[in-house]
Every structure is written in structure tokens, then in C-alpha cells.
């Protein structure tokens, strides 16, 4: 799959609302109006579990180990991105604890803290880095490393910071291994045989990825309806959550920009650091939430869904402005045009 075009105009034409977020909201509404119950609930739950296994199998099958190893030359940049994703964000999440119960409910705070421990995005980080004339190759590798580290770091950080909210018993560990790690490793093992076929059918796989995640969301909110989720999350609380997340995103953007500048990175590398180090992956976070929280996942994923839409809007504006301010360079110069690769993870 070719790296996104370096066009600020294309970024500015990005719709104000991500169509996938609309689909997610419709799925939540469907679960609210027609939640799965009884036998249907059991069937939907099994289908959701199977979808998560399939997602992580495909993640592994699409990851190119060679490209990941080649990107280690920029290890300092990747270290900054990983620090932003798995150190800065969790610290900010812990600092938000003081907002409970005055601004956030206990459940919304748990969801916010979970948001802070999931990995960064890949495809949207690449798109914004490319539009802003940043180092696309670095963005590809940084997003990939973040996702790989997140397979282990996210469950461990969630268990450490969220405590009893996460099932980290022997049975819980077995669930994490069988639904997340084992399918991913299996995908890596068979990549040499099925990788080319997956690359040829990337559009079909994109639909499959997103449809699977919609099924996970429907299952989570169907279970949430049985627990009276909407009696616990009021419109006022949601507005408060949006305000908290706006501050969280602003601090992350400012911190990554400052770190890139203070550490002496070039402009193209700083762009990649900002877009990779300040964003969170909806595609990876939602299935992980379903595994880690089980039937309580509904309210836990609300902060992630809201943050995802917010980061797309804000980063689209920033990328457009940075593109206009970028120096004109000759074709082929590093940071203006990236390599032709197939990102291993979904687009969200």
C-alpha cells in the first residue's frame, strides 16, 4: 500500500466527523435499542471473541519484521514516541484521579486511564505526518513499534494501574494469551505464505477489520445495557469528559513537540514524533478493552471513542498548517516522501 499523498489540501478535505465514528455511534444506538439478550447474547459474545482472535491474527500476518528491524536506525525517535505513549499518557491519567467524583465518575475515569495505556495509531499517524511533510518512514516504524510493545505493555499497565477493574487472574491471563498474543504470533508464523494475498486484498481486509470492531462494540454495549450504563453516564458527565480529554490531548501535543525540539531532531522527525506520540489507537484499544474488562467494557470504551474523533479533528488542522509552513524540498528528500509499504494494523 502506498504511503499517503503529501497533500495538505487532502487533509483539509477530511470530513469533520470520521464516518467510522458515525458507524460506531450507530452501533451503540443499536445496542441501546435492541440489545442482545438470552441465547442471542451468548451467540453474539462468542462471535465477538472469534472476531478479536481474527483481528490479532491478521495484525500479525500483516507485520513485516524486516521493515521493523530496518527502522531501528532511528531508535532515539522511537524511544521518544514510546515514552510519550506509555509513560507520559499514564502519568497524565493518574493525575486525573483527583477529578473523581467531582468531574468524572469512577467508570469514566477507569476508561480514561485505560485510554492512556493503549498504543499509538499507525495509519492515521502516517497520513498526518505525510500531509505535514514529515518523516513518513519514521512514522510507519514508530506506530508499528508502539503497537507491538502495546501487546504486552497495555495489559500489564492496565493490571497495575486499574487493579481489580481488570481480570488479571490466571484465567484472565489465559484469555489475554489465547485471544491476543497467540493469534498475533500465529499470524507472524504464516505471514510468508499469506502475506502477499493479504496485501492484494487490503480493501476487503479493511472492511473486515472495522466490521469486527463494530461487532465488539455492539457486544460490549449490549452487556452494558443490562447493567444500566446510560443511567450512570449523563450528558453533563460526557461534556466534562470531553473537556478533560481536550486538555489531555493538548498536553500530549505540547510535550511531544517540546521534546522533539529540545532533543535536537530535524523538522521532519519532529512532525513524526508529534503525530505518533500524541495519538491512541481505536482499532487496537477496543478489542483489548473487550478482553480486559469483559462484560464491563461498555462504559470503559466511551473515553477512547470520543478521544479518537477529537485527535482526528485536531491533528488534521495541525497537519494542514504545518504543511503550509513547510520548506519546499526537492523530490526524494527524506521526510517528504516515504517508502511504499503496507501498514500492519488497521486504520483507526
mmCIF file of C-alpha atoms in Angstrom:
data_model
loop_
_atom_site.group_PDB
_atom_site.id
_atom_site.type_symbol
_atom_site.label_atom_id
_atom_site.label_comp_id
_atom_site.label_asym_id
_atom_site.label_seq_id
_atom_site.Cartn_x
_atom_site.Cartn_y
_atom_site.Cartn_z
ATOM 1 C CA UNK A 1 0.000 0.000 0.000
ATOM 2 C CA UNK A 2 1.488 3.334 -0.990
ATOM 3 C CA UNK A 3 2.212 5.941 1.664
ATOM 4 C CA UNK A 4 -0.432 8.681 1.731
ATOM 5 C CA UNK A 5 -0.002 11.604 -0.632
ATOM 6 C CA UNK A 6 1.766 14.696 0.692
ATOM 7 C CA UNK A 7 -1.216 16.968 0.214
ATOM 8 C CA UNK A 8 -2.359 19.441 2.828
ATOM 9 C CA UNK A 9 -5.458 20.064 0.751
ATOM 10 C CA UNK A 10 -6.409 16.402 1.073
ATOM 11 C CA UNK A 11 -6.083 16.676 4.829
ATOM 12 C CA UNK A 12 -8.229 19.802 4.933
ATOM 13 C CA UNK A 13 -10.888 17.995 2.918
ATOM 14 C CA UNK A 14 -11.066 15.246 5.532
ATOM 15 C CA UNK A 15 -14.670 15.176 6.829
ATOM 16 C CA UNK A 16 -15.256 16.949 10.138
ATOM 17 C CA UNK A 17 -16.688 13.716 11.506
ATOM 18 C CA UNK A 18 -14.965 10.416 10.811
ATOM 19 C CA UNK A 19 -17.529 8.143 9.075
ATOM 20 C CA UNK A 20 -16.269 5.278 11.183
ATOM 21 C CA UNK A 21 -17.161 7.182 14.342
ATOM 22 C CA UNK A 22 -20.666 7.629 12.908
ATOM 23 C CA UNK A 23 -20.828 3.868 12.387
ATOM 24 C CA UNK A 24 -19.636 3.296 15.960
ATOM 25 C CA UNK A 25 -22.275 5.678 17.330
ATOM 26 C CA UNK A 26 -24.971 3.925 15.290
ATOM 27 C CA UNK A 27 -23.763 0.617 16.686
ATOM 28 C CA UNK A 28 -24.031 1.960 20.232
ATOM 29 C CA UNK A 29 -27.552 3.216 19.467
ATOM 30 C CA UNK A 30 -28.480 -0.176 18.024
ATOM 31 C CA UNK A 31 -27.237 -1.890 21.165
ATOM 32 C CA UNK A 32 -29.285 0.564 23.230
ATOM 33 C CA UNK A 33 -32.485 -0.048 21.273
ATOM 34 C CA UNK A 34 -32.031 -3.727 20.505
ATOM 35 C CA UNK A 35 -29.522 -5.252 22.927
ATOM 36 C CA UNK A 36 -28.680 -8.908 22.506
ATOM 37 C CA UNK A 37 -30.286 -10.948 25.287
ATOM 38 C CA UNK A 38 -30.604 -14.590 26.219
ATOM 39 C CA UNK A 39 -29.443 -17.029 23.566
ATOM 40 C CA UNK A 40 -28.688 -14.184 21.171
ATOM 41 C CA UNK A 41 -26.379 -12.586 23.737
ATOM 42 C CA UNK A 42 -24.405 -15.809 24.069
ATOM 43 C CA UNK A 43 -24.117 -16.157 20.292
ATOM 44 C CA UNK A 44 -23.016 -12.533 19.848
ATOM 45 C CA UNK A 45 -20.474 -12.908 22.650
ATOM 46 C CA UNK A 46 -18.908 -15.974 21.015
ATOM 47 C CA UNK A 47 -18.853 -14.187 17.652
ATOM 48 C CA UNK A 48 -17.150 -11.181 19.274
ATOM 49 C CA UNK A 49 -14.493 -13.421 20.832
ATOM 50 C CA UNK A 50 -13.851 -15.014 17.443
ATOM 51 C CA UNK A 51 -13.623 -11.571 15.802
ATOM 52 C CA UNK A 52 -10.955 -10.471 18.303
ATOM 53 C CA UNK A 53 -8.892 -13.592 17.606
ATOM 54 C CA UNK A 54 -9.202 -12.981 13.858
ATOM 55 C CA UNK A 55 -8.206 -9.316 14.227
ATOM 56 C CA UNK A 56 -4.987 -10.076 16.068
ATOM 57 C CA UNK A 57 -4.162 -12.952 13.732
ATOM 58 C CA UNK A 58 -4.420 -10.535 10.794
ATOM 59 C CA UNK A 59 -2.357 -7.928 12.669
ATOM 60 C CA UNK A 60 0.457 -10.468 12.973
ATOM 61 C CA UNK A 61 0.133 -11.634 9.377
ATOM 62 C CA UNK A 62 0.490 -8.059 8.099
ATOM 63 C CA UNK A 63 3.546 -7.070 10.139
ATOM 64 C CA UNK A 64 6.808 -7.075 8.198
ATOM 65 C CA UNK A 65 9.601 -7.986 10.598
ATOM 66 C CA UNK A 66 12.214 -6.791 8.090
ATOM 67 C CA UNK A 67 10.728 -3.297 7.899
ATOM 68 C CA UNK A 68 10.505 -3.113 11.691
ATOM 69 C CA UNK A 69 14.168 -4.094 12.069
ATOM 70 C CA UNK A 70 15.246 -1.622 9.370
ATOM 71 C CA UNK A 71 13.578 1.188 11.317
ATOM 72 C CA UNK A 72 15.757 0.621 14.387
ATOM 73 C CA UNK A 73 18.286 3.082 12.950
ATOM 74 C CA UNK A 74 16.099 5.863 14.354
ATOM 75 C CA UNK A 75 15.909 4.336 17.813
ATOM 76 C CA UNK A 76 16.089 7.708 19.596
ATOM 77 C CA UNK A 77 12.975 8.933 17.818
ATOM 78 C CA UNK A 78 11.106 5.703 18.590
ATOM 79 C CA UNK A 79 12.155 5.920 22.232
ATOM 80 C CA UNK A 80 10.585 9.393 22.474
ATOM 81 C CA UNK A 81 7.337 8.129 20.920
ATOM 82 C CA UNK A 82 7.198 5.117 23.236
ATOM 83 C CA UNK A 83 7.880 7.351 26.248
ATOM 84 C CA UNK A 84 5.020 9.621 25.234
ATOM 85 C CA UNK A 85 2.649 6.713 24.693
ATOM 86 C CA UNK A 86 3.449 4.519 27.690
ATOM 87 C CA UNK A 87 4.935 6.949 30.236
ATOM 88 C CA UNK A 88 3.555 10.458 29.692
ATOM 89 C CA UNK A 89 -0.023 9.393 28.997
ATOM 90 C CA UNK A 90 -0.291 7.052 32.028
ATOM 91 C CA UNK A 91 1.136 9.777 34.291
ATOM 92 C CA UNK A 92 -1.447 12.235 32.985
ATOM 93 C CA UNK A 93 -4.137 9.626 33.533
ATOM 94 C CA UNK A 94 -3.048 9.132 37.133
ATOM 95 C CA UNK A 95 -3.068 12.890 37.663
ATOM 96 C CA UNK A 96 -6.713 12.964 36.549
ATOM 97 C CA UNK A 97 -7.620 10.806 39.551
ATOM 98 C CA UNK A 98 -8.288 13.997 41.500
ATOM 99 C CA UNK A 99 -11.258 14.715 39.221
ATOM 100 C CA UNK A 100 -13.220 11.785 40.702
ATOM 101 C CA UNK A 101 -16.058 12.054 41.677
ATOM 102 C CA UNK A 102 -16.462 15.800 41.079
ATOM 103 C CA UNK A 103 -15.883 15.845 37.321
ATOM 104 C CA UNK A 104 -15.637 12.191 36.263
ATOM 105 C CA UNK A 105 -17.417 9.123 37.546
ATOM 106 C CA UNK A 106 -15.336 6.165 38.675
ATOM 107 C CA UNK A 107 -16.203 4.248 35.492
ATOM 108 C CA UNK A 108 -15.371 7.118 33.143
ATOM 109 C CA UNK A 109 -12.073 7.639 34.942
ATOM 110 C CA UNK A 110 -11.265 3.946 34.563
ATOM 111 C CA UNK A 111 -11.976 4.256 30.838
ATOM 112 C CA UNK A 112 -9.814 7.375 30.641
ATOM 113 C CA UNK A 113 -6.924 5.634 32.379
ATOM 114 C CA UNK A 114 -7.292 2.665 30.049
ATOM 115 C CA UNK A 115 -7.148 5.092 27.107
ATOM 116 C CA UNK A 116 -3.809 6.305 28.466
ATOM 117 C CA UNK A 117 -2.171 2.857 28.370
ATOM 118 C CA UNK A 118 -3.107 1.697 24.848
ATOM 119 C CA UNK A 119 -0.665 2.008 21.919
ATOM 120 C CA UNK A 120 -0.478 4.689 19.263
ATOM 121 C CA UNK A 121 -2.132 4.556 15.863
ATOM 122 C CA UNK A 122 -0.362 3.659 12.642
ATOM 123 C CA UNK A 123 -2.299 4.640 9.534
ATOM 124 C CA UNK A 124 -3.705 7.992 10.662
ATOM 125 C CA UNK A 125 -0.306 8.953 12.110
ATOM 126 C CA UNK A 126 1.249 8.172 8.733
ATOM 127 C CA UNK A 127 -1.409 10.186 6.915
ATOM 128 C CA UNK A 128 -0.954 13.289 9.071
ATOM 129 C CA UNK A 129 2.842 13.016 9.029
ATOM 130 C CA UNK A 130 2.782 12.777 5.247
ATOM 131 C CA UNK A 131 0.383 15.715 4.867
ATOM 132 C CA UNK A 132 2.592 17.865 7.105
ATOM 133 C CA UNK A 133 5.693 16.859 5.072
ATOM 134 C CA UNK A 134 7.226 14.936 7.939
ATOM 135 C CA UNK A 135 9.298 11.761 8.066
ATOM 136 C CA UNK A 136 6.816 9.153 6.825
ATOM 137 C CA UNK A 137 9.223 6.211 7.188
ATOM 138 C CA UNK A 138 9.781 7.106 10.837
ATOM 139 C CA UNK A 139 6.024 7.374 11.421
ATOM 140 C CA UNK A 140 5.470 3.901 9.955
ATOM 141 C CA UNK A 141 8.090 2.328 12.205
ATOM 142 C CA UNK A 142 7.137 4.322 15.314
ATOM 143 C CA UNK A 143 3.494 3.317 15.025
ATOM 144 C CA UNK A 144 4.458 -0.308 14.441
ATOM 145 C CA UNK A 145 6.770 -0.447 17.459
ATOM 146 C CA UNK A 146 4.117 1.181 19.640
ATOM 147 C CA UNK A 147 1.551 -1.427 18.598
ATOM 148 C CA UNK A 148 3.974 -4.301 19.191
ATOM 149 C CA UNK A 149 5.003 -3.035 22.615
ATOM 150 C CA UNK A 150 1.351 -2.461 23.447
ATOM 151 C CA UNK A 151 0.562 -6.168 23.093
ATOM 152 C CA UNK A 152 2.426 -6.718 26.358
ATOM 153 C CA UNK A 153 2.598 -3.239 27.904
ATOM 154 C CA UNK A 154 -1.126 -2.431 27.729
ATOM 155 C CA UNK A 155 -2.357 -5.478 29.707
ATOM 156 C CA UNK A 156 0.475 -5.099 32.241
ATOM 157 C CA UNK A 157 -0.069 -1.370 32.741
ATOM 158 C CA UNK A 158 -3.830 -1.859 32.908
ATOM 159 C CA UNK A 159 -3.445 -4.545 35.576
ATOM 160 C CA UNK A 160 -1.026 -2.372 37.550
ATOM 161 C CA UNK A 161 -2.922 0.919 37.343
ATOM 162 C CA UNK A 162 -6.529 -0.285 37.235
ATOM 163 C CA UNK A 163 -6.240 -3.092 39.752
ATOM 164 C CA UNK A 164 -9.445 -5.058 40.262
ATOM 165 C CA UNK A 165 -11.120 -3.413 37.260
ATOM 166 C CA UNK A 166 -9.044 -5.750 35.065
ATOM 167 C CA UNK A 167 -9.258 -9.518 35.265
ATOM 168 C CA UNK A 168 -5.586 -10.440 35.696
ATOM 169 C CA UNK A 169 -6.124 -13.770 37.416
ATOM 170 C CA UNK A 170 -4.758 -16.989 35.966
ATOM 171 C CA UNK A 171 -7.943 -17.300 33.910
ATOM 172 C CA UNK A 172 -7.628 -13.669 32.798
ATOM 173 C CA UNK A 173 -4.015 -14.170 31.726
ATOM 174 C CA UNK A 174 -5.029 -17.244 29.761
ATOM 175 C CA UNK A 175 -7.725 -15.200 27.998
ATOM 176 C CA UNK A 176 -5.214 -12.487 27.080
ATOM 177 C CA UNK A 177 -2.786 -15.061 25.716
ATOM 178 C CA UNK A 178 -5.345 -17.037 23.739
ATOM 179 C CA UNK A 179 -7.211 -14.056 22.262
ATOM 180 C CA UNK A 180 -4.419 -11.529 21.751
ATOM 181 C CA UNK A 181 -0.859 -12.889 21.873
ATOM 182 C CA UNK A 182 -1.313 -16.384 20.426
ATOM 183 C CA UNK A 183 -3.285 -15.247 17.335
ATOM 184 C CA UNK A 184 -0.751 -12.481 16.699
ATOM 185 C CA UNK A 185 2.190 -14.917 16.872
ATOM 186 C CA UNK A 186 0.320 -17.377 14.663
ATOM 187 C CA UNK A 187 -0.147 -14.629 12.087
ATOM 188 C CA UNK A 188 3.567 -13.904 12.173
ATOM 189 C CA UNK A 189 4.383 -17.582 11.605
ATOM 190 C CA UNK A 190 2.228 -17.859 8.473
ATOM 191 C CA UNK A 191 2.971 -14.388 7.103
ATOM 192 C CA UNK A 192 5.422 -15.677 4.496
ATOM 193 C CA UNK A 193 2.649 -17.714 2.884
ATOM 194 C CA UNK A 194 -0.411 -15.466 3.243
ATOM 195 C CA UNK A 195 1.167 -12.005 3.463
ATOM 196 C CA UNK A 196 1.143 -11.332 -0.312
ATOM 197 C CA UNK A 197 -2.525 -12.371 -0.593
ATOM 198 C CA UNK A 198 -3.461 -10.070 2.293
ATOM 199 C CA UNK A 199 -1.662 -7.162 0.616
ATOM 200 C CA UNK A 200 -3.672 -7.730 -2.580
ATOM 201 C CA UNK A 201 -6.979 -7.615 -0.718
ATOM 202 C CA UNK A 202 -6.341 -4.723 1.663
ATOM 203 C CA UNK A 203 -9.727 -3.065 0.979
ATOM 204 C CA UNK A 204 -11.619 -6.228 1.844
ATOM 205 C CA UNK A 205 -9.499 -6.656 4.971
ATOM 206 C CA UNK A 206 -10.181 -3.048 5.961
ATOM 207 C CA UNK A 207 -13.917 -3.730 5.843
ATOM 208 C CA UNK A 208 -13.396 -6.945 7.806
ATOM 209 C CA UNK A 209 -11.319 -5.131 10.450
ATOM 210 C CA UNK A 210 -13.892 -2.435 11.005
ATOM 211 C CA UNK A 211 -16.877 -4.789 10.889
ATOM 212 C CA UNK A 212 -15.222 -6.961 13.530
ATOM 213 C CA UNK A 213 -14.661 -3.972 15.790
ATOM 214 C CA UNK A 214 -18.283 -2.877 15.342
ATOM 215 C CA UNK A 215 -19.328 -6.350 16.497
ATOM 216 C CA UNK A 216 -17.091 -5.983 19.561
ATOM 217 C CA UNK A 217 -18.691 -2.603 20.351
ATOM 218 C CA UNK A 218 -22.221 -3.962 19.909
ATOM 219 C CA UNK A 219 -21.460 -6.842 22.261
ATOM 220 C CA UNK A 220 -19.922 -4.561 24.902
ATOM 221 C CA UNK A 221 -22.813 -2.115 24.901
ATOM 222 C CA UNK A 222 -25.424 -4.871 24.842
ATOM 223 C CA UNK A 223 -23.907 -6.151 28.054
ATOM 224 C CA UNK A 224 -23.717 -2.578 29.338
ATOM 225 C CA UNK A 225 -27.445 -2.104 28.815
ATOM 226 C CA UNK A 226 -28.088 -4.985 31.198
ATOM 227 C CA UNK A 227 -26.078 -3.070 33.820
ATOM 228 C CA UNK A 228 -27.871 0.254 33.253
ATOM 229 C CA UNK A 229 -24.916 2.015 31.627
ATOM 230 C CA UNK A 230 -26.858 5.095 30.482
ATOM 231 C CA UNK A 231 -28.146 5.704 33.995
ATOM 232 C CA UNK A 232 -24.512 6.019 35.078
ATOM 233 C CA UNK A 233 -23.275 8.269 32.232
ATOM 234 C CA UNK A 234 -25.177 11.552 31.931
ATOM 235 C CA UNK A 235 -24.762 14.220 29.196
ATOM 236 C CA UNK A 236 -23.114 16.540 31.721
ATOM 237 C CA UNK A 237 -20.554 13.880 32.596
ATOM 238 C CA UNK A 238 -19.849 13.280 28.898
ATOM 239 C CA UNK A 239 -19.235 17.009 28.340
ATOM 240 C CA UNK A 240 -16.899 17.029 31.326
ATOM 241 C CA UNK A 241 -15.090 14.020 29.863
ATOM 242 C CA UNK A 242 -14.649 15.849 26.551
ATOM 243 C CA UNK A 243 -13.094 18.782 28.390
ATOM 244 C CA UNK A 244 -10.677 16.532 30.257
ATOM 245 C CA UNK A 245 -9.692 14.765 27.050
ATOM 246 C CA UNK A 246 -9.126 18.085 25.276
ATOM 247 C CA UNK A 247 -6.629 19.010 27.996
ATOM 248 C CA UNK A 248 -5.039 15.554 27.773
ATOM 249 C CA UNK A 249 -4.549 15.876 24.007
ATOM 250 C CA UNK A 250 -3.221 19.436 24.279
ATOM 251 C CA UNK A 251 -0.635 18.437 26.878
ATOM 252 C CA UNK A 252 0.455 15.414 24.822
ATOM 253 C CA UNK A 253 0.827 17.512 21.661
ATOM 254 C CA UNK A 254 2.763 20.202 23.515
ATOM 255 C CA UNK A 255 5.005 17.730 25.327
ATOM 256 C CA UNK A 256 5.944 15.755 22.203
ATOM 257 C CA UNK A 257 6.597 18.951 20.232
ATOM 258 C CA UNK A 258 8.801 20.313 23.020
ATOM 259 C CA UNK A 259 10.684 17.023 23.401
ATOM 260 C CA UNK A 260 11.408 16.835 19.689
ATOM 261 C CA UNK A 261 12.734 20.389 19.655
ATOM 262 C CA UNK A 262 14.801 20.140 22.851
ATOM 263 C CA UNK A 263 16.379 16.849 21.774
ATOM 264 C CA UNK A 264 17.588 18.356 18.518
ATOM 265 C CA UNK A 265 15.527 16.398 15.989
ATOM 266 C CA UNK A 266 15.038 17.826 12.490
ATOM 267 C CA UNK A 267 11.715 19.257 11.398
ATOM 268 C CA UNK A 268 10.565 16.130 9.542
ATOM 269 C CA UNK A 269 11.357 13.913 12.529
ATOM 270 C CA UNK A 270 9.617 16.290 14.955
ATOM 271 C CA UNK A 271 6.447 16.064 12.889
ATOM 272 C CA UNK A 272 6.513 12.258 13.152
ATOM 273 C CA UNK A 273 7.135 12.439 16.912
ATOM 274 C CA UNK A 274 4.152 14.734 17.485
ATOM 275 C CA UNK A 275 1.662 12.727 15.438
ATOM 276 C CA UNK A 276 2.810 9.301 16.634
ATOM 277 C CA UNK A 277 3.381 10.210 20.272
ATOM 278 C CA UNK A 278 0.102 12.039 20.917
ATOM 279 C CA UNK A 279 -2.465 9.649 19.430
ATOM 280 C CA UNK A 280 -4.210 6.482 20.569
ATOM 281 C CA UNK A 281 -5.403 3.502 18.532
ATOM 282 C CA UNK A 282 -9.125 2.819 18.431
ATOM 283 C CA UNK A 283 -8.600 -0.343 16.369
ATOM 284 C CA UNK A 284 -6.292 -1.922 18.941
ATOM 285 C CA UNK A 285 -7.871 -0.430 22.048
ATOM 286 C CA UNK A 286 -11.444 -1.614 21.526
ATOM 287 C CA UNK A 287 -10.662 -5.347 21.196
ATOM 288 C CA UNK A 288 -8.242 -5.121 24.122
ATOM 289 C CA UNK A 289 -10.931 -3.496 26.264
ATOM 290 C CA UNK A 290 -13.336 -6.300 25.423
ATOM 291 C CA UNK A 291 -10.785 -8.860 26.604
ATOM 292 C CA UNK A 292 -9.568 -6.988 29.699
ATOM 293 C CA UNK A 293 -12.929 -5.732 31.009
ATOM 294 C CA UNK A 294 -15.290 -8.420 29.722
ATOM 295 C CA UNK A 295 -18.972 -7.554 30.341
ATOM 296 C CA UNK A 296 -17.994 -4.201 31.892
ATOM 297 C CA UNK A 297 -16.341 -2.927 28.713
ATOM 298 C CA UNK A 298 -19.225 -0.667 27.586
ATOM 299 C CA UNK A 299 -18.560 2.489 29.653
ATOM 300 C CA UNK A 300 -14.806 1.823 29.570
ATOM 301 C CA UNK A 301 -14.572 2.398 25.812
ATOM 302 C CA UNK A 302 -16.520 5.671 25.717
ATOM 303 C CA UNK A 303 -13.428 7.805 26.504
ATOM 304 C CA UNK A 304 -11.482 6.097 23.704
ATOM 305 C CA UNK A 305 -14.248 6.640 21.133
ATOM 306 C CA UNK A 306 -14.501 10.338 21.996
ATOM 307 C CA UNK A 307 -10.722 10.845 22.088
ATOM 308 C CA UNK A 308 -10.324 9.170 18.709
ATOM 309 C CA UNK A 309 -12.628 11.648 16.983
ATOM 310 C CA UNK A 310 -11.047 14.597 18.787
ATOM 311 C CA UNK A 311 -7.498 13.622 17.812
ATOM 312 C CA UNK A 312 -8.502 13.273 14.148
ATOM 313 C CA UNK A 313 -10.016 16.764 14.007
ATOM 314 C CA UNK A 314 -7.183 18.481 15.892
ATOM 315 C CA UNK A 315 -4.377 16.677 14.052
ATOM 316 C CA UNK A 316 -5.988 17.398 10.660
ATOM 317 C CA UNK A 317 -5.901 21.127 11.442
ATOM 318 C CA UNK A 318 -2.304 20.964 12.680
ATOM 319 C CA UNK A 319 -1.148 18.956 9.653
ATOM 320 C CA UNK A 320 -2.728 21.466 7.279
ATOM 321 C CA UNK A 321 -0.998 24.397 8.965
ATOM 322 C CA UNK A 322 2.372 22.674 9.161
ATOM 323 C CA UNK A 323 2.191 21.707 5.516
ATOM 324 C CA UNK A 324 1.766 25.338 4.513
ATOM 325 C CA UNK A 325 4.737 26.333 6.653
ATOM 326 C CA UNK A 326 6.999 23.507 5.495
ATOM 327 C CA UNK A 327 10.068 24.416 3.398
ATOM 328 C CA UNK A 328 9.988 23.349 -0.250
ATOM 329 C CA UNK A 329 12.406 20.490 -0.867
ATOM 330 C CA UNK A 330 13.394 18.501 -3.894
ATOM 331 C CA UNK A 331 11.640 15.205 -4.647
ATOM 332 C CA UNK A 332 13.202 12.213 -2.948
ATOM 333 C CA UNK A 333 14.400 14.155 0.102
ATOM 334 C CA UNK A 334 13.868 12.242 3.319
ATOM 335 C CA UNK A 335 10.672 13.183 5.138
ATOM 336 C CA UNK A 336 8.789 14.389 2.066
ATOM 337 C CA UNK A 337 8.011 11.058 0.552
ATOM 338 C CA UNK A 338 8.006 7.744 2.374
ATOM 339 C CA UNK A 339 8.513 4.182 1.183
ATOM 340 C CA UNK A 340 5.825 2.015 -0.301
ATOM 341 C CA UNK A 341 4.673 -0.293 2.478
ATOM 342 C CA UNK A 342 1.566 -1.940 3.831
ATOM 343 C CA UNK A 343 0.860 -0.798 7.418
ATOM 344 C CA UNK A 344 0.326 -3.928 9.516
ATOM 345 C CA UNK A 345 -2.526 -2.669 11.682
ATOM 346 C CA UNK A 346 -5.993 -1.276 10.891
ATOM 347 C CA UNK A 347 -6.603 2.333 10.007
ATOM 348 C CA UNK A 348 -8.217 3.623 13.184
#
